[in-house]
Short mmCIF file of C-alpha atoms in Angstrom, two decimals:
data_model
loop_
_atom_site.label_atom_id
_atom_site.label_comp_id
_atom_site.label_asym_id
_atom_site.label_seq_id
_atom_site.Cartn_x
_atom_site.Cartn_y
_atom_site.Cartn_z
CA MET A 32 411.28 47.76 148.61
CA LYS A 33 408.91 50.66 148.27
CA LEU A 34 410.72 53.77 147.16
CA ASP A 35 409.96 57.20 148.42
CA THR A 36 408.11 58.60 145.43
CA SER A 37 406.63 61.50 147.31
CA GLY A 38 408.86 63.76 145.26
CA LEU A 39 406.89 62.76 142.19
CA GLU A 40 403.50 63.48 143.69
CA SER A 41 402.63 66.96 142.60
CA THR A 42 400.12 67.93 145.24
CA SER A 43 401.70 66.43 148.27
CA PRO A 44 402.71 68.61 151.14
CA PHE A 45 406.25 67.57 151.77
CA PHE A 46 405.38 64.24 153.29
CA GLY A 47 402.55 61.93 152.68
CA SER A 48 399.77 61.14 150.25
CA GLY A 49 397.47 63.81 148.94
CA ASP A 50 394.39 61.71 149.30
CA GLU A 51 393.25 62.14 152.83
CA LEU A 52 390.27 64.23 153.69
CA CYS A 53 390.82 63.75 157.37
CA PRO A 54 394.35 64.77 158.04
CA GLU A 55 396.61 64.62 160.93
CA LEU A 56 400.05 65.99 160.37
CA SER A 57 400.86 63.95 157.28
CA ALA A 58 402.71 60.76 158.12
CA ALA A 59 405.96 59.71 156.50
CA PRO A 60 405.83 56.91 153.93
CA SER A 61 405.01 53.79 155.86
CA PHE A 62 405.73 50.19 155.12
CA SER A 63 406.68 47.43 157.50
CA LEU A 64 410.11 48.14 158.91
CA PRO A 65 412.65 45.37 158.61
CA LEU A 66 413.88 44.67 162.11
CA SER A 67 417.46 45.70 162.20
CA THR A 68 419.51 43.53 164.52
CA ASP A 69 423.07 44.29 165.43
CA ASP A 70 424.23 41.63 162.98
CA THR A 71 422.54 43.34 160.09
CA LYS A 72 424.03 46.65 161.02
CA ALA A 73 427.50 45.21 161.24
CA THR A 74 427.37 43.52 157.86
CA LEU A 75 425.94 46.58 156.11
CA LYS A 76 428.14 49.03 157.91
CA HIS A 77 430.06 51.18 155.49
CA ALA A 78 433.03 52.75 157.15
CA LYS A 79 432.46 56.01 155.30
CA GLY A 80 435.93 55.67 153.85
CA THR A 81 436.42 59.09 152.44
CA THR A 82 437.34 62.64 153.25
CA THR A 83 434.98 65.49 152.59
CA LEU A 84 434.97 68.93 154.07
CA ALA A 85 433.15 72.23 153.79
CA PHE A 86 433.42 75.56 155.52
CA ILE A 87 431.85 79.00 155.39
CA PHE A 88 434.08 82.02 155.07
CA LYS A 89 433.74 85.65 154.16
CA GLU A 90 433.20 85.08 150.44
CA GLY A 91 430.87 82.08 150.64
CA VAL A 92 431.25 78.34 151.09
CA MET A 93 434.21 76.18 150.14
CA VAL A 94 433.53 72.48 149.54
CA ALA A 95 436.20 69.85 148.92
CA ALA A 96 436.45 66.07 148.75
CA ASP A 97 438.71 63.24 147.68
CA SER A 98 437.71 60.69 145.04
CA ARG A 99 438.61 57.25 146.30
CA ALA A 100 436.10 54.43 146.70
CA SER A 101 437.24 51.42 148.69
CA MET A 102 435.72 48.05 149.38
CA GLY A 103 437.54 46.90 152.48
CA GLY A 104 441.18 46.95 151.49
CA TYR A 105 440.54 47.06 147.77
CA ILE A 106 440.51 50.40 146.03
CA SER A 107 437.60 50.08 143.66
CA SER A 108 437.89 53.51 142.10
CA GLN A 109 440.12 56.57 142.21
CA SER A 110 437.74 58.79 140.31
CA VAL A 111 434.45 58.99 142.15
CA LYS A 112 432.55 62.27 142.08
CA LYS A 113 431.89 62.92 145.72
CA ILE A 114 430.59 66.43 145.34
CA ILE A 115 427.10 66.18 143.96
CA GLU A 116 425.50 69.11 142.20
CA ILE A 117 421.96 69.30 143.52
CA ASN A 118 421.16 72.44 141.57
CA PRO A 119 423.13 75.43 140.28
CA TYR A 120 423.39 77.00 143.72
CA MET A 121 423.56 73.98 146.03
CA LEU A 122 426.08 71.20 146.50
CA GLY A 123 426.01 67.99 148.49
CA THR A 124 428.96 65.87 149.55
CA MET A 125 429.06 62.12 149.57
CA ALA A 126 430.29 59.96 152.41
CA GLY A 127 429.08 56.49 153.23
CA GLY A 128 427.21 54.37 150.75
CA ALA A 129 427.79 55.77 147.29
CA ALA A 130 424.45 54.60 145.91
CA ASP A 131 422.56 55.93 148.91
CA CYS A 132 424.19 59.34 148.62
CA GLN A 133 423.74 59.61 144.90
CA PHE A 134 420.13 58.52 144.89
CA TRP A 135 418.98 60.67 147.78
CA HIS A 136 420.80 63.74 146.54
CA ARG A 137 419.15 63.30 143.19
CA ASN A 138 415.81 62.89 144.95
CA LEU A 139 416.53 66.04 146.91
CA GLY A 140 417.22 67.85 143.65
CA ILE A 141 413.79 66.83 142.41
CA LYS A 142 412.13 68.08 145.56
CA CYS A 143 414.01 71.38 145.42
CA ARG A 144 412.96 71.93 141.82
CA LEU A 145 409.33 71.12 142.62
CA HIS A 146 409.45 73.59 145.48
CA GLU A 147 410.78 76.24 143.11
CA LEU A 148 408.03 75.59 140.60
CA ALA A 149 405.27 75.58 143.19
CA ASN A 150 406.43 78.57 145.20
CA LYS A 151 408.11 80.66 142.49
CA ARG A 152 411.21 81.06 144.59
CA ARG A 153 414.26 78.99 145.34
CA ILE A 154 414.27 76.76 148.35
CA SER A 155 416.57 77.81 151.17
CA VAL A 156 419.55 75.71 152.23
CA THR A 157 417.77 75.30 155.56
CA GLY A 158 414.70 73.93 153.84
CA ALA A 159 416.59 71.61 151.52
CA SER A 160 418.68 70.14 154.32
CA LYS A 161 415.55 69.67 156.41
CA LEU A 162 413.81 67.82 153.58
CA LEU A 163 416.75 65.45 153.27
CA ALA A 164 417.06 65.00 157.02
CA ASN A 165 413.37 64.14 157.35
CA ILE A 166 413.61 61.53 154.60
CA LEU A 167 416.72 59.96 156.13
CA TYR A 168 415.07 59.93 159.54
CA SER A 169 412.11 58.03 158.15
CA TYR A 170 414.49 55.34 156.91
CA ARG A 171 416.36 55.19 160.18
CA GLY A 172 417.48 51.73 161.19
CA MET A 173 417.04 50.30 157.70
CA GLY A 174 420.67 50.39 156.75
CA LEU A 175 421.08 53.61 154.81
CA SER A 176 424.55 55.02 155.15
CA VAL A 177 424.75 58.70 154.33
CA GLY A 178 426.98 61.37 155.82
CA THR A 179 426.50 64.46 153.79
CA MET A 180 426.93 68.18 153.91
CA ILE A 181 424.51 70.46 152.12
CA ALA A 182 426.20 73.68 151.11
CA GLY A 183 424.58 76.52 149.23
CA TRP A 184 423.86 80.18 148.89
CA ASP A 185 420.31 81.45 149.42
CA GLU A 186 418.54 84.71 150.27
CA THR A 187 420.03 84.73 153.73
CA GLY A 188 423.58 84.24 152.46
CA PRO A 189 425.86 81.18 152.63
CA GLY A 190 424.47 78.10 154.32
CA LEU A 191 426.06 74.85 155.47
CA TYR A 192 424.37 71.88 157.11
CA TYR A 193 425.55 68.42 158.07
CA VAL A 194 422.95 65.67 157.57
CA ASP A 195 423.38 61.97 158.25
CA SER A 196 421.52 58.72 157.97
CA GLU A 197 420.87 58.57 161.69
CA GLY A 198 418.57 61.50 161.07
CA GLY A 199 420.89 64.08 162.57
CA ARG A 200 421.08 67.57 161.14
CA LEU A 201 423.49 70.25 162.30
CA LYS A 202 424.02 73.81 161.20
CA GLY A 203 427.62 74.93 161.28
CA THR A 204 430.48 76.81 159.73
CA ARG A 205 433.10 74.04 159.48
CA PHE A 206 432.52 70.36 158.87
CA SER A 207 434.54 67.38 157.74
CA VAL A 208 433.02 63.95 157.20
CA GLY A 209 434.60 60.57 156.61
CA SER A 210 437.43 58.36 157.80
CA GLY A 211 439.97 61.02 156.86
CA SER A 212 438.12 63.77 158.69
CA PRO A 213 440.34 63.88 161.81
CA TYR A 214 443.34 64.66 159.63
CA ALA A 215 441.42 67.16 157.58
CA TYR A 216 440.11 68.89 160.73
CA GLY A 217 443.65 69.25 162.00
CA VAL A 218 444.75 71.21 158.98
CA LEU A 219 441.43 73.01 158.51
CA ASP A 220 441.03 74.17 162.09
CA SER A 221 444.58 75.40 162.43
CA GLY A 222 444.54 77.30 159.15
CA TYR A 223 440.98 78.70 159.23
CA LYS A 224 440.21 82.41 159.31
CA PHE A 225 436.83 83.88 158.42
CA ASP A 226 438.53 86.65 156.44
CA MET A 227 440.09 84.69 153.61
CA SER A 228 440.10 85.33 149.93
CA ILE A 229 438.72 82.68 147.61
CA GLU A 230 442.22 81.56 146.62
CA GLU A 231 443.36 81.28 150.23
CA ALA A 232 440.27 79.32 151.19
CA ALA A 233 440.66 77.00 148.20
CA GLU A 234 444.27 76.35 149.10
CA LEU A 235 443.32 75.60 152.70
CA ALA A 236 440.66 73.15 151.55
CA ARG A 237 443.04 71.52 149.10
CA ARG A 238 445.75 71.12 151.71
CA ALA A 239 443.32 69.65 154.21
CA ILE A 240 442.16 67.02 151.74
CA TYR A 241 445.73 66.29 150.70
CA HIS A 242 446.85 65.70 154.27
CA ALA A 243 443.90 63.44 154.92
CA THR A 244 444.68 61.37 151.84
CA PHE A 245 448.29 61.15 152.93
CA ARG A 246 447.49 59.50 156.25
CA ASP A 247 444.15 57.79 155.65
CA ALA A 248 444.24 54.66 153.52
CA ALA A 249 440.64 54.96 152.47
CA SER A 250 441.07 58.43 150.99
CA GLY A 251 442.93 59.35 147.86
CA GLY A 252 442.64 59.99 144.18
CA VAL A 253 441.82 63.54 143.21
CA ALA A 254 441.22 66.47 145.55
CA SER A 255 438.30 68.46 144.12
CA VAL A 256 437.57 71.93 145.37
CA TYR A 257 434.31 73.78 144.72
CA TYR A 258 433.31 77.30 145.65
CA VAL A 259 429.71 78.39 146.31
CA GLY A 260 429.08 82.08 145.93
CA PRO A 261 426.14 84.40 145.37
CA ASN A 262 425.91 83.32 141.74
CA GLY A 263 426.02 79.60 142.43
CA TRP A 264 428.78 77.05 142.63
CA LYS A 265 431.93 76.80 140.58
CA LYS A 266 434.50 74.04 140.43
CA LEU A 267 437.86 75.56 141.21
CA SER A 268 440.29 72.65 140.91
CA GLY A 269 440.78 68.93 140.78
CA ASP A 270 444.34 67.90 141.58
CA ASP A 271 445.75 64.43 141.85
CA VAL A 272 446.94 64.07 145.45
CA GLY A 273 450.10 62.30 144.36
CA GLU A 274 451.08 65.34 142.35
CA LEU A 275 450.03 67.61 145.19
CA HIS A 276 452.45 65.78 147.45
CA TYR A 277 455.44 66.61 145.31
CA HIS A 278 454.09 70.11 144.84
CA TYR A 279 454.07 70.69 148.59
CA TYR A 280 457.18 68.66 149.34
CA PRO A 281 459.38 68.82 146.26
CA VAL A 282 462.30 66.40 146.08
CA THR A 283 465.46 68.41 146.55
CA PRO A 284 468.53 66.88 145.10
CA SER A 285 470.94 66.45 147.99
CA THR A 286 474.71 66.26 147.84
CA VAL A 287 476.03 62.73 147.73
CA GLU A 288 477.68 61.87 151.04
CA GLN A 289 479.19 58.59 150.14
CA GLU A 290 479.88 57.36 146.72
CA MET A 291 479.86 53.75 145.87
CA ALA A 292 483.04 52.82 144.14
CA GLU A 293 483.98 49.84 142.11
CA VAL A 294 486.02 47.41 144.15
CA ALA A 295 488.85 46.25 142.00
CA GLY A 296 489.45 42.57 141.97
CA ALA A 297 487.72 39.99 144.10
CA MET B 102 381.41 52.57 153.31
CA ALA B 103 380.17 51.91 149.79
CA ARG B 104 377.16 54.14 150.38
CA TYR B 105 379.37 57.21 150.69
CA ASP B 106 381.27 56.68 147.46
CA ARG B 107 378.94 58.50 145.21
CA ALA B 108 380.03 61.98 144.38
CA ILE B 109 377.57 64.71 145.22
CA THR B 110 379.26 67.18 142.93
CA VAL B 111 378.74 65.86 139.43
CA PHE B 112 378.63 67.68 136.13
CA SER B 113 375.33 68.79 134.66
CA PRO B 114 374.76 68.25 130.92
CA ASP B 115 375.73 71.83 130.19
CA GLY B 116 378.95 71.70 132.16
CA HIS B 117 377.93 73.19 135.49
CA LEU B 118 378.81 71.90 138.91
CA PHE B 119 375.58 72.74 140.63
CA GLN B 120 376.74 71.94 144.12
CA VAL B 121 379.56 74.42 143.73
CA GLU B 122 377.19 77.04 142.39
CA TYR B 123 374.80 76.45 145.25
CA ALA B 124 377.73 76.83 147.60
CA LEU B 125 378.42 80.20 145.98
CA GLU B 126 374.79 81.08 146.72
CA ALA B 127 375.39 80.27 150.35
CA VAL B 128 378.34 82.63 150.25
CA ARG B 129 376.19 85.35 148.75
CA LYS B 130 373.86 85.05 151.71
CA GLY B 131 376.68 85.35 154.22
CA ASN B 132 377.86 88.50 155.98
CA ALA B 133 379.73 91.02 153.89
CA ALA B 134 383.51 90.94 154.15
CA VAL B 135 385.94 93.36 152.58
CA GLY B 136 389.72 93.36 152.25
CA VAL B 137 392.00 96.17 151.12
CA ARG B 138 395.73 96.05 150.49
CA GLY B 139 397.82 99.14 151.18
CA THR B 140 401.51 99.71 150.64
CA ASP B 141 402.44 98.87 154.22
CA ILE B 142 399.22 97.63 155.73
CA VAL B 143 396.37 95.23 154.99
CA VAL B 144 392.85 95.69 156.32
CA LEU B 145 389.98 93.27 156.73
CA GLY B 146 386.46 94.34 157.58
CA VAL B 147 383.44 92.18 158.27
CA GLU B 148 379.79 92.98 158.76
CA LYS B 149 378.61 92.06 162.22
CA LYS B 150 375.02 91.03 162.71
CA SER B 151 373.17 93.48 164.88
CA ALA B 152 373.77 92.84 168.54
CA VAL B 153 372.07 89.73 169.75
CA LYS B 154 371.45 90.92 173.25
CA LEU B 155 372.41 87.99 175.40
CA GLN B 156 375.32 86.78 173.26
CA ASP B 157 378.78 87.49 174.58
CA SER B 158 380.05 89.37 171.58
CA ARG B 159 383.68 89.24 172.68
CA MET B 160 383.78 85.56 171.86
CA VAL B 161 382.56 85.98 168.33
CA ARG B 162 385.57 86.83 166.23
CA LYS B 163 385.08 86.78 162.51
CA ILE B 164 388.58 87.77 161.55
CA VAL B 165 391.06 85.10 162.59
CA SER B 166 394.80 84.76 162.40
CA LEU B 167 396.36 81.76 160.72
CA ASP B 168 399.90 82.59 161.81
CA ASN B 169 401.76 85.63 163.08
CA HIS B 170 401.76 87.21 159.67
CA ILE B 171 398.58 85.91 158.03
CA ALA B 172 394.91 86.64 158.76
CA LEU B 173 391.67 85.41 157.25
CA ALA B 174 388.09 86.64 157.00
CA CYS B 175 385.30 84.78 155.30
CA ALA B 176 381.72 84.88 154.15
CA GLY B 177 379.41 81.91 154.22
CA LEU B 178 378.93 78.95 156.50
CA LYS B 179 380.78 79.75 159.68
CA ALA B 180 380.96 76.11 160.77
CA ASP B 181 382.75 75.19 157.56
CA ALA B 182 385.05 78.14 158.19
CA ARG B 183 386.13 76.74 161.53
CA VAL B 184 387.20 73.46 159.94
CA LEU B 185 389.05 75.17 157.11
CA VAL B 186 390.80 77.58 159.45
CA ASN B 187 391.97 74.76 161.70
CA ARG B 188 393.41 72.85 158.78
CA ALA B 189 395.13 75.97 157.50
CA ARG B 190 396.64 76.65 160.92
CA ILE B 191 398.03 73.13 161.08
CA GLU B 192 399.48 73.54 157.61
CA CYS B 193 401.16 76.80 158.61
CA GLN B 194 402.90 75.05 161.48
CA SER B 195 403.67 71.96 159.45
CA HIS B 196 405.36 74.12 156.85
CA ARG B 197 407.41 75.84 159.56
CA LEU B 198 408.47 72.42 160.77
CA THR B 199 409.48 70.92 157.46
CA VAL B 200 411.27 73.85 155.85
CA GLU B 201 411.98 76.05 158.88
CA ASP B 202 410.27 78.91 157.15
CA PRO B 203 406.92 80.65 157.68
CA VAL B 204 404.41 80.17 154.86
CA THR B 205 403.94 82.81 152.22
CA VAL B 206 400.42 84.19 151.76
CA GLU B 207 400.30 82.62 148.33
CA TYR B 208 401.27 79.21 149.68
CA ILE B 209 398.60 79.06 152.34
CA THR B 210 396.00 80.45 149.93
CA ARG B 211 396.93 77.73 147.49
CA TYR B 212 396.60 75.18 150.25
CA ILE B 213 393.15 76.40 151.31
CA ALA B 214 391.98 76.61 147.73
CA GLY B 215 393.33 73.13 147.10
CA LEU B 216 391.40 71.87 150.08
CA GLN B 217 388.21 73.50 148.85
CA GLN B 218 388.75 71.96 145.43
CA LYS B 219 389.33 68.51 146.88
CA TYR B 220 385.86 68.60 148.38
CA THR B 221 384.35 69.23 144.96
CA GLN B 222 385.89 66.08 143.61
CA SER B 223 385.45 63.50 146.35
CA GLY B 224 382.83 60.96 147.22
CA GLY B 225 380.25 61.56 149.87
CA VAL B 226 381.18 65.12 150.72
CA ARG B 227 379.84 68.53 149.80
CA PRO B 228 381.88 71.61 148.98
CA PHE B 229 382.80 74.12 151.70
CA GLY B 230 380.20 76.88 151.67
CA LEU B 231 382.51 79.81 152.10
CA SER B 232 384.77 82.24 150.31
CA THR B 233 387.78 83.51 152.16
CA LEU B 234 389.80 86.70 152.08
CA ILE B 235 393.37 86.05 153.12
CA VAL B 236 395.79 88.83 153.93
CA GLY B 237 399.35 88.88 155.09
CA PHE B 238 402.95 89.84 154.54
CA ASP B 239 405.64 87.84 152.80
CA PRO B 240 407.97 86.69 155.60
CA TYR B 241 411.14 87.72 153.77
CA THR B 242 410.31 90.54 151.39
CA GLY B 243 407.63 92.14 153.57
CA VAL B 244 405.35 92.68 150.58
CA PRO B 245 401.65 92.78 151.61
CA SER B 246 399.14 90.59 149.77
CA LEU B 247 395.42 90.00 149.59
CA TYR B 248 393.98 86.81 148.14
CA GLN B 249 390.49 85.44 147.72
CA THR B 250 389.36 81.81 147.47
CA ASP B 251 385.91 80.46 146.69
CA PRO B 252 384.03 77.14 147.01
CA SER B 253 385.18 75.98 143.60
CA GLY B 254 388.76 76.09 144.74
CA THR B 255 389.97 78.94 142.57
CA PHE B 256 392.05 81.71 144.05
CA SER B 257 393.45 84.99 142.89
CA ALA B 258 395.29 88.01 144.20
CA TRP B 259 393.57 91.34 144.63
CA LYS B 260 394.30 94.94 145.49
CA ALA B 261 390.89 95.17 147.13
CA ASN B 262 387.92 92.86 147.13
CA ALA B 263 384.69 91.99 148.85
CA THR B 264 382.65 88.85 149.32
CA GLY B 265 379.36 87.89 150.91
CA ARG B 266 376.19 89.94 150.97
CA ASN B 267 376.05 92.86 148.50
CA SER B 268 379.63 92.23 147.52
CA ASN B 269 378.95 93.55 144.03
CA SER B 270 378.07 97.00 145.34
CA ILE B 271 381.11 97.05 147.56
CA ARG B 272 383.33 95.98 144.70
CA GLU B 273 381.87 98.69 142.46
CA PHE B 274 382.62 101.25 145.14
CA LEU B 275 386.16 99.97 145.49
CA GLU B 276 386.73 100.02 141.77
CA LYS B 277 385.66 103.63 141.65
CA ASN B 278 387.54 104.76 144.72
CA TYR B 279 390.60 102.56 144.99
CA LYS B 280 393.99 104.11 144.95
CA GLU B 281 397.32 103.13 146.48
CA THR B 282 397.08 104.06 150.13
CA SER B 283 398.96 103.41 153.31
CA GLY B 284 398.31 103.41 157.01
CA GLN B 285 395.14 105.03 158.21
CA GLU B 286 393.99 105.89 154.69
CA THR B 287 393.71 102.20 153.86
CA VAL B 288 391.65 101.58 156.99
CA LYS B 289 389.33 104.43 156.04
CA LEU B 290 388.91 103.07 152.52
CA ALA B 291 387.95 99.65 153.82
CA ILE B 292 385.45 101.06 156.28
CA ARG B 293 383.97 103.41 153.68
CA ALA B 294 383.48 100.43 151.40
CA LEU B 295 381.74 98.42 154.10
CA LEU B 296 379.54 101.34 155.05
CA GLU B 297 378.07 101.24 151.56
CA VAL B 298 376.06 98.21 152.56
CA VAL B 299 376.09 98.19 156.33
CA GLU B 300 374.37 100.46 158.79
CA SER B 301 376.94 102.85 160.08
CA GLY B 302 378.33 102.45 163.54
CA GLY B 303 381.07 100.56 165.31
CA LYS B 304 378.49 98.06 166.50
CA ASN B 305 377.89 96.65 163.07
CA ILE B 306 381.34 96.21 161.68
CA GLU B 307 384.43 94.41 162.82
CA VAL B 308 387.75 95.67 161.49
CA ALA B 309 391.25 94.29 161.84
CA VAL B 310 394.49 95.68 160.51
CA MET B 311 397.81 93.96 159.98
CA THR B 312 401.18 95.60 159.66
CA ARG B 313 404.53 93.95 159.26
CA GLU B 314 405.81 95.15 162.63
CA HIS B 315 402.76 94.72 164.82
CA GLY B 316 400.94 91.77 163.29
CA LEU B 317 397.18 91.53 163.49
CA ARG B 318 395.26 94.04 165.56
CA GLN B 319 391.51 94.09 166.01
CA LEU B 320 390.15 97.62 166.18
CA GLU B 321 388.12 98.57 169.24
CA GLU B 322 384.53 99.64 168.77
CA ALA B 323 385.43 103.15 169.92
CA GLU B 324 388.19 103.39 167.33
CA ILE B 325 385.86 102.27 164.58
CA ASP B 326 383.24 104.78 165.72
CA ALA B 327 385.83 107.54 165.57
CA ILE B 328 386.83 106.67 162.02
CA VAL B 329 383.18 106.36 161.00
CA SER B 330 382.48 109.86 162.31
CA GLU B 331 385.51 111.14 160.40
CA ILE B 332 384.16 109.56 157.24
CA GLU B 333 380.69 110.98 157.78
CA ALA B 334 382.14 114.42 158.38
CA GLU B 335 384.11 114.18 155.14
CA LYS B 336 381.00 113.06 153.32
CA ALA B 337 378.98 115.90 154.73
CA ALA B 338 381.66 118.40 153.75
CA ALA B 339 381.70 117.02 150.22
CA GLU B 340 377.91 117.24 150.01
CA ALA B 341 377.95 120.83 151.25
CA ALA B 342 380.59 121.82 148.70
CA LYS B 343 378.45 120.35 145.94
CA LYS B 344 375.25 122.03 147.06
CA ALA B 345 376.75 125.48 147.42
CA PRO B 346 378.46 126.28 144.16
CA PRO B 347 380.88 129.20 144.25
CA LYS B 348 379.09 132.46 143.40
CA GLU B 349 380.40 134.08 140.33
CA THR B 350 380.53 137.76 139.98
#
């Protein structure tokens, strides 16, 4: 399969080969599209078993995710890094196919760096998310599974975009992606205020992930929380959700109601 | 298409690209164009050929806009200019589409220069016979810029520059008289520079100014005439002061 190496071509405008003298708007990389029937889609369908969330608040952007990878009912890993560091001031979250997310985020990192070098200024979160969305759109129907949020801080302040492998791209202030997202939304939406301190926001994010891992089988492991501020991102915490459970709901020793006594004799 | 493979622009034994140099000659024969950068304004001025009586002069615009915040003037082959300008306009929009941001002046200059360079290193084509002066404001920081490109594909930033016919004299004038100006002063400087080589009068020059707030504005002939008279009056006053030295007692 031909890879999108346009990030490695130094003179290309964002899409397309540099070689044409007669240009239309440069076309996306083209190769014959495999026809995707419903069967194919069903077999390749990743259920996006995960919980990731991100929200903008007064101090910046808070990003959090769990760390469980599952293959059907089998938990293949409890320690997957689902928050991908694109560059020192931008983060991406992973939901869907792990390889797809990792590769394309890395590719996005390359493109962002090339943009910086060519234009002597950092790329905006808007621009970065649009680059990714355009790439994913060009692979639409070919079985990529990516549900990601691009969070960062640029000249215009905090930025948060949701981008997926259908080619969709949404700007927003609160997102949660993955099978655990309904549970996370419940906690996130009810506890959200724009005016929160960093600690409050981190705690909200942590709780939301914890509750999602509690109810969703495909989410678990470690709840990681990252903060993106004017000076870039910083990892705030990574807590095992099992421990978080007993932290939130400690076991209180209760008085014994009935004691079991030895029965003498038979 | 094997016939069109051969490059026209090849190196000479002593390292020259003659086609590019000939293209620069074509530029030198073109109408004079001058650009001046002020602190809050950028000005482009172009020499207009004396009125061809039947031609509808409103249609002939030598200073064009590439986007809301970028304008271009050029010297050389006007037909080549049309092609280059169209490609640059597409690129401005394409950039807006892919990164949701307007282009910076440097970016579009780099693109145009890159295009000009490509045509010096391809088979079956000749270089563009024009040098451009590109002015504009950075979409975020609002800093004004002036850039120049030439047929070889090089580009550089300038505080003030001229290209086309007699550009050396204009540049000499600018070097002697340039200082940081703003607003109307910058316009006057640009027109004074052009008047060094062009017959005075609003008929023979076309001037456009660009500010961050109002974008590109072509000056009316009457406006230009007014400024020209101001300049001539200043010149006359300076001459008179020189000729009549203060009497000492």
